[in-house]
């Protein structure tokens, strides 16, 4: 009997100790996710009057309107019928918006995980006409090196993090160390179908955007890229985009540029070329490998121009402009490389090459001879931290840290500033 009692006592004490151990707690500083519910994400879009631009991302041009992304907030609509006096007239609130493209009178915009189609035929009656739910991967914002709470996608999309103190069981914290990719695409500098594009080659009714591209249009398709996947949406019915195809294209894809029935995609390690002979089924053609660096690309005739930027998430300490011979598209070859300081977006129009070189400002070159571009600088604007450009056949749109600028470059020897819309704050990380 004593033996049995001692055994029962031992079992009881062991269970008590284990129970106490389970309740040992400690306090951690953590990043707790802040959610936007799916109901709120998919609520009817709100359209307000013109508002000050605070933190712009992408720029896009269509039918005398400039569209400027307010990073993850929505899109400003600017009446540019007079480039010397542009006017911000509307703001479309789109949660999580980063990218955009326009075909005919339909504006396509990402909204976190969704693709939204917006009718802009009547600027005074802008309205959502359709939405592709869960069109894009679920991603979360960057949160630094701190511990984070486990994210529950069922609760909605994560818009930000709240630093908080949390008391948790030391044996099972429920915390993770930086497990998620960044939704912050600005780290990879994306925009919409860049450079000087022949609108007809991009599909009737399409607009033109900057060089930091993840959205672009061709034929009856909207093409979008994330870090590794090319996603196609059929827009033959412009107001009702539908998921059509997806193609794995590589890793760390940053930008997309359509030219001559092809897609040129920039990644941190190279330029990928895909044929659009069958627009619904892009096919791999070739790759040009380059040193690691953030990489927008624009194309004209038999030449591709690529800027590589060092630092941050971009890779090594190399900052340069590469000129690539694509006359044999199956075997792109490096023609020349030029040292730069901190290059971002770029554009090409005829013989004029525009390079946004960060703190070194906007640089304009005569690129008629690709072997001596650095010897033929036409102009430099060093007082502007330049980020991206859109050449429009004589008028240049440029976004910089302190404004949206327009220049008349119809006379290359006498480039003149047309207007500036001041910007209070621009972050490009």
C-alpha positions as CSV (number, residue, x, y, z in Angstrom):
1,X,0.0,0.0,0.0
2,X,2.8,2.4,0.9
3,X,4.5,1.6,-2.4
4,X,1.3,2.4,-4.3
5,X,0.8,5.6,-2.4
6,X,4.4,6.7,-3.0
7,X,3.9,6.0,-6.7
8,X,0.7,8.0,-6.9
9,X,2.5,10.9,-5.1
10,X,5.3,10.8,-7.6
11,X,2.9,10.9,-10.5
12,X,1.1,13.8,-8.9
13,X,4.3,15.8,-8.2
14,X,5.7,15.1,-11.7
15,X,2.4,16.3,-13.3
16,X,2.5,19.4,-11.1
17,X,6.0,20.2,-12.1
18,X,5.2,19.7,-15.8
19,X,2.1,21.9,-15.4
20,X,4.1,24.6,-13.8
21,X,6.8,24.3,-16.5
22,X,4.1,24.8,-19.1
23,X,3.1,28.0,-17.5
24,X,6.5,29.6,-17.4
25,X,6.2,32.8,-19.3
26,X,8.4,35.7,-20.4
27,X,7.9,39.1,-22.1
28,X,9.0,39.7,-25.7
29,X,9.1,42.8,-27.9
30,X,7.3,41.7,-31.1
31,X,5.9,43.0,-34.3
32,X,2.2,42.3,-34.3
33,X,0.5,42.3,-37.7
34,X,-2.1,45.0,-38.4
35,X,-4.8,43.6,-40.6
36,X,-7.2,45.1,-43.2
37,X,-10.2,42.8,-43.5
38,X,-11.1,41.4,-46.9
39,X,-14.5,43.1,-46.5
40,X,-12.8,46.5,-46.1
41,X,-10.2,45.7,-48.8
42,X,-13.1,45.0,-51.3
43,X,-15.4,47.8,-50.2
44,X,-16.4,50.2,-53.0
45,X,-13.6,52.5,-54.1
46,X,-13.6,56.0,-52.8
47,X,-12.7,58.9,-55.1
48,X,-11.8,62.3,-53.7
49,X,-10.8,65.6,-55.1
50,X,-7.2,66.5,-55.9
51,X,-4.8,65.9,-53.0
52,X,-1.2,66.7,-52.4
53,X,1.3,64.0,-53.4
54,X,3.2,62.7,-50.4
55,X,4.9,59.4,-51.2
56,X,4.7,58.7,-54.9
57,X,5.7,55.5,-56.7
58,X,4.8,54.8,-60.3
59,X,3.9,57.2,-63.0
60,X,1.8,56.5,-66.1
61,X,0.6,58.6,-69.0
62,X,-2.6,58.2,-71.0
63,X,-4.7,60.7,-73.1
64,X,-3.4,63.9,-71.5
65,X,-3.6,62.5,-68.0
66,X,-0.8,61.6,-65.7
67,X,-1.4,58.9,-63.1
68,X,0.8,59.0,-60.1
69,X,0.7,56.2,-57.5
70,X,0.6,57.3,-53.9
71,X,2.5,54.3,-52.5
72,X,0.0,51.7,-51.1
73,X,-2.7,54.3,-50.8
74,X,-4.1,54.9,-54.3
75,X,-3.6,56.9,-57.5
76,X,-3.6,60.6,-58.2
77,X,-5.1,61.8,-61.5
78,X,-3.4,64.8,-63.1
79,X,-4.9,66.8,-65.9
80,X,-1.9,67.4,-68.2
81,X,-3.7,69.0,-71.2
82,X,-1.4,71.9,-70.6
83,X,2.0,70.6,-69.6
84,X,3.1,74.0,-68.4
85,X,0.3,74.0,-65.9
86,X,-0.7,70.5,-64.8
87,X,-3.5,70.1,-62.2
88,X,-4.1,67.3,-59.7
89,X,-7.9,66.8,-60.0
90,X,-8.7,63.4,-58.4
91,X,-7.4,60.8,-56.0
92,X,-8.6,57.2,-56.3
93,X,-8.2,55.4,-52.9
94,X,-6.9,51.9,-53.6
95,X,-5.5,50.1,-50.5
96,X,-2.2,48.4,-51.2
97,X,-1.8,49.9,-54.7
98,X,1.7,49.9,-56.2
99,X,1.3,49.3,-60.0
100,X,-1.1,50.4,-62.8
101,X,-1.7,50.3,-66.5
102,X,-4.4,51.7,-68.7
103,X,-6.1,50.3,-71.8
104,X,-8.8,52.4,-73.5
105,X,-10.8,53.8,-70.6
106,X,-10.0,51.1,-68.1
107,X,-7.4,51.5,-65.4
108,X,-5.9,48.3,-64.0
109,X,-4.4,48.5,-60.5
110,X,-3.2,46.1,-57.9
111,X,-4.8,46.2,-54.4
112,X,-2.8,44.0,-52.2
113,X,-3.9,40.5,-53.4
114,X,-6.5,41.7,-55.9
115,X,-6.5,43.2,-59.4
116,X,-9.0,46.0,-59.8
117,X,-10.5,47.3,-63.1
118,X,-11.6,50.9,-62.9
119,X,-13.6,52.8,-65.5
120,X,-12.1,56.3,-66.0
121,X,-14.0,57.2,-69.1
122,X,-15.7,59.9,-67.1
123,X,-13.2,61.5,-64.8
124,X,-16.0,62.9,-62.7
125,X,-17.5,59.5,-62.3
126,X,-14.6,57.1,-61.7
127,X,-15.9,53.7,-60.6
128,X,-14.8,50.1,-60.1
129,X,-16.2,47.8,-62.7
130,X,-14.7,44.4,-61.8
131,X,-12.2,42.7,-59.6
132,X,-10.1,39.6,-59.8
133,X,-9.9,38.3,-56.2
134,X,-6.7,36.7,-55.0
135,X,-4.9,37.5,-58.3
136,X,-1.5,38.0,-56.6
137,X,0.5,36.2,-54.0
138,X,-0.2,37.0,-50.3
139,X,2.7,39.1,-49.0
140,X,3.5,41.2,-46.0
141,X,5.4,44.4,-45.3
142,X,9.1,44.4,-44.2
143,X,9.5,44.4,-40.4
144,X,13.2,44.6,-39.7
145,X,15.0,42.1,-37.6
146,X,12.5,41.8,-34.7
147,X,10.4,38.8,-33.9
148,X,7.0,38.7,-35.5
149,X,3.7,37.1,-34.6
150,X,2.5,34.4,-36.8
151,X,0.4,35.8,-39.6
152,X,-3.1,34.5,-40.1
153,X,-4.1,35.2,-43.8
154,X,-7.7,34.4,-42.9
155,X,-7.9,37.7,-40.9
156,X,-7.2,39.8,-44.0
157,X,-4.1,41.4,-45.6
158,X,-1.3,42.8,-43.4
159,X,-0.9,46.5,-43.9
160,X,1.7,47.3,-41.2
161,X,3.2,46.1,-38.0
162,X,2.6,47.3,-34.4
163,X,5.5,47.0,-32.0
164,X,4.2,45.6,-28.7
165,X,5.2,43.8,-25.6
166,X,3.8,40.3,-25.4
167,X,3.8,37.7,-22.5
168,X,4.2,34.3,-24.0
169,X,5.0,30.7,-22.9
170,X,8.8,30.3,-23.2
171,X,8.3,26.7,-24.4
172,X,6.0,27.8,-27.3
173,X,6.3,31.4,-28.1
174,X,4.2,31.5,-31.2
175,X,6.7,33.9,-32.6
176,X,8.8,33.7,-35.8
177,X,12.0,35.4,-36.9
178,X,11.4,37.3,-40.1
179,X,9.6,34.5,-42.0
180,X,7.8,36.4,-44.7
181,X,8.7,38.1,-48.0
182,X,8.3,41.9,-48.3
183,X,5.2,43.3,-50.0
184,X,7.3,46.5,-50.2
185,X,8.0,46.2,-54.0
186,X,9.6,49.7,-53.9
187,X,12.7,47.9,-52.6
188,X,13.0,46.4,-56.1
189,X,11.8,49.6,-57.9
190,X,8.9,48.5,-60.0
191,X,6.8,50.7,-62.3
192,X,4.9,50.3,-65.5
193,X,6.2,49.4,-69.0
194,X,9.0,51.9,-69.4
195,X,10.8,54.1,-71.8
196,X,9.6,55.5,-75.1
197,X,7.1,53.0,-76.3
198,X,5.4,52.9,-79.7
199,X,1.8,52.7,-78.3
200,X,0.6,50.9,-81.4
201,X,3.1,48.1,-80.7
202,X,1.8,47.8,-77.2
203,X,-1.8,47.3,-78.3
204,X,-4.3,49.8,-79.4
205,X,-5.5,52.1,-76.6
206,X,-2.6,51.5,-74.2
207,X,-0.9,54.2,-72.3
208,X,2.8,54.7,-71.4
209,X,4.6,54.3,-68.2
210,X,8.0,54.5,-66.5
211,X,10.9,52.0,-66.7
212,X,10.5,50.5,-63.2
213,X,7.8,48.1,-64.4
214,X,5.8,45.2,-63.1
215,X,2.7,45.8,-65.2
216,X,2.5,46.1,-68.9
217,X,0.0,45.6,-71.8
218,X,0.3,43.9,-75.1
219,X,-2.5,42.7,-77.5
220,X,-5.4,41.5,-75.4
221,X,-3.3,40.8,-72.3
222,X,-2.2,42.5,-69.1
223,X,1.2,41.0,-68.0
224,X,2.4,41.3,-64.4
225,X,5.5,40.0,-62.7
226,X,6.3,39.3,-59.1
227,X,9.6,38.0,-57.8
228,X,9.5,34.8,-59.9
229,X,6.2,34.5,-61.9
230,X,4.8,36.2,-65.0
231,X,1.0,36.3,-64.7
232,X,-1.3,37.0,-67.6
233,X,-4.8,38.4,-67.6
234,X,-7.1,38.4,-70.6
235,X,-8.4,41.9,-71.2
236,X,-10.2,41.3,-74.5
237,X,-13.2,42.6,-72.6
238,X,-11.3,45.5,-71.0
239,X,-13.8,45.9,-68.2
240,X,-13.6,42.3,-67.2
241,X,-10.0,41.0,-66.8
242,X,-9.7,37.3,-66.3
243,X,-6.8,35.1,-65.2
244,X,-5.4,33.5,-68.3
245,X,-1.9,32.0,-67.7
246,X,1.1,32.0,-65.5
247,X,4.7,31.3,-66.4
248,X,7.7,30.7,-64.1
249,X,10.4,33.1,-65.3
250,X,13.2,33.1,-62.8
251,X,14.0,34.7,-59.4
252,X,14.1,38.3,-58.2
253,X,12.3,39.6,-61.3
254,X,12.0,43.4,-60.9
255,X,10.8,45.0,-64.2
256,X,9.0,44.3,-67.4
257,X,9.3,46.0,-70.8
258,X,7.4,45.2,-74.0
259,X,9.1,45.8,-77.4
260,X,8.9,44.3,-80.8
261,X,6.6,41.4,-79.9
262,X,8.8,40.5,-76.9
263,X,8.9,41.0,-73.2
264,X,12.2,42.0,-71.6
265,X,12.3,41.3,-67.9
266,X,15.0,42.6,-65.6
267,X,16.1,40.7,-62.5
268,X,18.9,41.2,-60.0
269,X,21.1,38.9,-62.0
270,X,20.1,39.3,-65.6
271,X,17.8,40.3,-68.4
272,X,15.3,37.6,-69.6
273,X,13.7,37.7,-73.1
274,X,10.4,36.1,-73.8
275,X,8.6,35.9,-77.2
276,X,5.0,37.1,-77.6
277,X,4.5,35.4,-80.9
278,X,1.6,33.8,-79.1
279,X,0.5,36.5,-76.7
280,X,-1.3,34.1,-74.4
281,X,1.7,31.8,-74.0
282,X,5.1,33.7,-73.7
283,X,8.0,31.6,-74.6
284,X,11.6,31.8,-73.3
285,X,14.1,33.2,-75.9
286,X,17.3,34.0,-74.1
287,X,19.0,35.5,-71.0
288,X,21.8,38.1,-70.6
289,X,23.5,37.6,-67.3
290,X,25.0,40.5,-65.5
291,X,26.5,41.4,-62.1
292,X,24.1,41.5,-59.2
293,X,22.2,44.7,-59.0
294,X,18.7,46.3,-59.2
295,X,17.9,46.3,-62.9
296,X,15.4,48.2,-65.0
297,X,15.7,47.8,-68.7
298,X,14.5,49.7,-71.8
299,X,14.8,48.7,-75.5
300,X,15.0,50.4,-78.8
301,X,15.9,48.9,-82.2
302,X,18.8,46.4,-81.6
303,X,20.0,47.8,-78.3
304,X,18.9,47.2,-74.7
305,X,19.9,49.7,-72.0
306,X,20.1,48.4,-68.4
307,X,21.0,50.2,-65.2
308,X,22.5,48.3,-62.4
309,X,22.4,49.8,-58.9
310,X,24.4,48.7,-56.0
311,X,23.5,48.6,-52.3
312,X,20.4,47.9,-50.2
313,X,18.8,44.7,-51.5
314,X,20.4,45.1,-54.9
315,X,23.6,43.2,-54.4
316,X,27.3,44.3,-54.7
317,X,28.9,47.7,-55.0
318,X,28.5,47.9,-58.8
319,X,26.5,50.9,-60.2
320,X,26.6,51.2,-64.0
321,X,24.8,51.5,-67.3
322,X,25.0,48.5,-69.6
323,X,24.4,48.7,-73.4
324,X,23.5,45.3,-74.8
325,X,23.5,44.2,-78.4
326,X,20.2,42.3,-79.1
327,X,20.5,42.1,-82.9
328,X,20.8,38.3,-82.4
329,X,18.1,38.0,-79.8
330,X,19.1,34.4,-79.0
331,X,22.5,35.6,-77.9
332,X,22.5,39.1,-76.3
333,X,26.0,40.5,-75.9
334,X,27.4,43.3,-73.9
335,X,28.6,46.2,-76.0
336,X,29.7,48.7,-73.4
337,X,29.3,49.5,-69.7
338,X,29.4,52.9,-68.2
339,X,30.1,53.8,-64.5
340,X,27.2,55.5,-62.7
341,X,26.6,56.7,-59.2
342,X,23.2,55.4,-58.2
343,X,21.1,54.7,-61.3
344,X,17.3,54.1,-61.1
345,X,14.9,54.4,-64.0
346,X,15.8,55.3,-67.6
347,X,14.2,56.0,-71.0
348,X,15.2,56.1,-74.6
349,X,13.7,58.2,-77.4
350,X,15.6,58.2,-80.7
351,X,19.1,59.3,-80.0
352,X,18.3,60.7,-76.6
353,X,18.9,58.5,-73.5
354,X,17.6,59.7,-70.1
355,X,19.1,58.2,-67.0
356,X,17.9,58.9,-63.4
357,X,21.2,58.6,-61.5
358,X,20.0,59.2,-57.9
359,X,21.8,62.0,-56.1
360,X,23.7,62.7,-59.3
361,X,20.4,63.8,-60.8
362,X,18.9,63.4,-64.2
363,X,21.4,62.8,-67.0
364,X,20.7,63.3,-70.7
365,X,22.9,61.7,-73.3
366,X,23.2,61.6,-77.1
367,X,23.2,57.8,-77.6
368,X,23.6,57.7,-81.4
369,X,27.0,56.0,-80.9
370,X,26.6,53.4,-78.1
371,X,30.4,53.1,-77.7
372,X,30.9,56.7,-76.5
373,X,27.7,57.6,-74.6
374,X,29.7,58.9,-71.7
375,X,31.5,61.4,-73.9
376,X,28.3,62.9,-75.2
377,X,26.2,64.1,-72.3
378,X,23.7,66.8,-73.4
379,X,22.5,67.9,-70.0
380,X,22.6,67.1,-66.3
381,X,20.3,68.2,-63.5
382,X,22.2,67.4,-60.3
383,X,19.9,69.2,-57.9
384,X,17.2,66.6,-58.3
385,X,17.4,63.1,-56.8
386,X,15.9,61.5,-60.0
387,X,13.9,58.3,-59.8
388,X,12.1,57.5,-63.0
389,X,11.2,59.0,-66.4
390,X,8.7,58.7,-69.3
391,X,9.9,60.2,-72.7
392,X,6.9,61.2,-74.7
393,X,8.2,62.3,-78.1
394,X,9.5,65.7,-77.1
395,X,8.2,66.0,-73.5
396,X,9.8,64.2,-70.6
397,X,8.0,63.3,-67.4
398,X,10.4,62.8,-64.5
399,X,9.7,61.9,-60.9
400,X,12.2,63.0,-58.3
401,X,12.5,63.4,-54.5
402,X,10.9,66.9,-54.5
403,X,8.6,66.9,-57.5
404,X,7.0,65.6,-60.7
405,X,8.9,67.5,-63.5
406,X,8.2,68.1,-67.1
407,X,10.8,69.1,-69.7
408,X,10.6,70.0,-73.4
409,X,13.4,68.2,-75.2
410,X,12.2,68.8,-78.7
411,X,15.4,70.8,-79.2
412,X,18.1,68.6,-77.6
413,X,20.5,71.5,-77.4
414,X,18.0,73.6,-75.5
415,X,16.1,71.4,-73.0
416,X,13.7,73.6,-71.0
417,X,11.7,72.9,-67.8
418,X,7.9,73.2,-68.4
419,X,6.5,72.7,-64.9
420,X,6.9,71.1,-61.5
421,X,4.3,69.7,-59.1
422,X,6.0,69.8,-55.7
423,X,6.1,66.6,-53.7
424,X,6.4,66.8,-49.9
425,X,8.0,63.4,-49.4
426,X,9.3,60.7,-51.6
427,X,10.7,57.4,-50.3
428,X,12.6,55.0,-52.5
429,X,14.4,52.5,-50.3
